[in-house]
Amino acid sequence: MRKLLRVVSYSIITMAIMLFLPFSIQAHLTPNIDKRAVYNSLSPMLSKTTASVVNISVERFILQPVRSFKPDTQQSVIPEKVIGIGSGVIINAQKGYIVTNTHVIKDQKIILVTLKDGRRYRAQIIGKDKGCDLSVIQIRAKHLTEIPFSNSDRLKAGDFVVAIGSPFGLNQTVTYGIISALNRQDPRIDNFQNFIQTDAPINPGNSGGALIDLQGRLIGINTAIVTSSFGNIGIGFAIPSNMVKNISEQLIKYGTVKHSILGVTAQNITPELANALNLKHTIGALVTKIFCGSPAERAGLQVQDVIQSINQFAVHTSEQLHNILGLMRPGTTVHLVIVRDNHKIKKITTKTVDPKDIFHKHNIPFLGGMRLQQFSDLEPDGTFLNGVLITNINDDSNGALAGLQTGDIILNANGKMISTVKELIRITTQEPRQLLLKVYRGSRQWFLVISNDNNQ
């Protein structure tokens, strides 16, 4: 009897250990996972979120040729209606503001928004930004549901995400996955890039839709896919919510986004470059050019400086430098941390400017459409030429219309001798009406005048 009790006791203890062990191990290995998110349905969260994602359709007409069966008959065309489909996200329920991709609405005059409950409204464009591929439209409707923003700077690879949109016109389609990577650049896209990469299935029609976390907060706007066919292969991109918030607020307030620059070009640092330049690492943006009269020049930046941070935002690549500056309004004060000759310079302060303030000021109208370089040479007759060589000039530029040609050497501008492109640019900015040039061509010297049509 005692032996039987002992066996029963051992069996009960063993069963208790077996029942308890899997849960203790699981809790030990995954202490930070929200068990409700893992084991429960996403339906409760989605029931509060999907109403904030809308279907967007645009109508436009294209001219299609009409085939004629009669020979020698002039071909005619007829307008044909084409409907494009995308998605959008309500970010302000009270005022009816919806954010979407610029490539979804383009320049269409007829934009129709369909809500989850089937209501349909015509939308008006509040503002568009091609550089970030974001636009804000507005509908006049009541009882809308807006989505809260999450802080996309806190995202990590491996976080669970949910994509909501209208792929192929299938409204309120929900897919899920994880964040595959952050700070991605898509080489096919030439704009401000800092994409979230996800494996959540994103297909045509998802553009402008929401990428959300498991709490139903917006972490990104779906914008692009990488595919070898017409569908998803597990590589999708979304614009981070912090960028969406920044751009949408500017669009609502100003109707446009004014991007800014410092007046530099930069490149990424490869291990080979780091070794050749005696840099300790490859982190940062290597300055390759500084534009004349730019904030960068005035602040004392130099070619081969390495920009490591702007206003405490770390700069790891030249793309990040481009993105950080581009999202600032012109006139923003910036504090740079740079490396020069392997020594950190902690305080270089300047202000950003609108790109037009640099490029229009220096290249239009006098020098627009020209490629210039410094030139020095000794002629056979002993004449020493020192000036600026025109290596290429557009036929429709003001300089070409005034008589300048490729191969001309500019020796004098407005009565002042010049020896560098920088000197020529400075002289052109001092006289807004016309530019008198002394030019060397062949073996002769000529005087030419370029007029500023904008000041006539």
Coordinates of C-alpha atoms in Angstrom, one line a residue, residues 24 39 47 88 93 97 152 154 166 215 219 222 224 242 249 273 291 318 387 415 453:
S24 CA 7.8 28.7 -17.4
Y39 CA -2.7 34.5 -28.9
S47 CA -12.7 47.1 -35.7
G88 CA -5.7 57.0 -48.1
A93 CA -11.8 63.5 -38.5
Y97 CA -8.1 65.6 -43.9
S152 CA 8.3 55.8 -36.0
R154 CA 11.0 53.9 -31.9
S166 CA -7.4 48.6 -51.4
Q215 CA -2.2 48.9 -31.0
I219 CA 3.6 53.9 -38.3
N222 CA 2.5 52.3 -47.8
A224 CA 6.0 51.1 -53.1
N242 CA 7.1 60.9 -38.3
E249 CA 1.2 69.5 -41.2
L273 CA 37.7 55.9 -48.9
F291 CA 28.3 75.8 -53.5
S318 CA 24.6 61.0 -47.5
G387 CA 39.7 82.9 -67.4
G415 CA 35.0 95.4 -66.6
D453 CA 14.8 89.1 -69.4

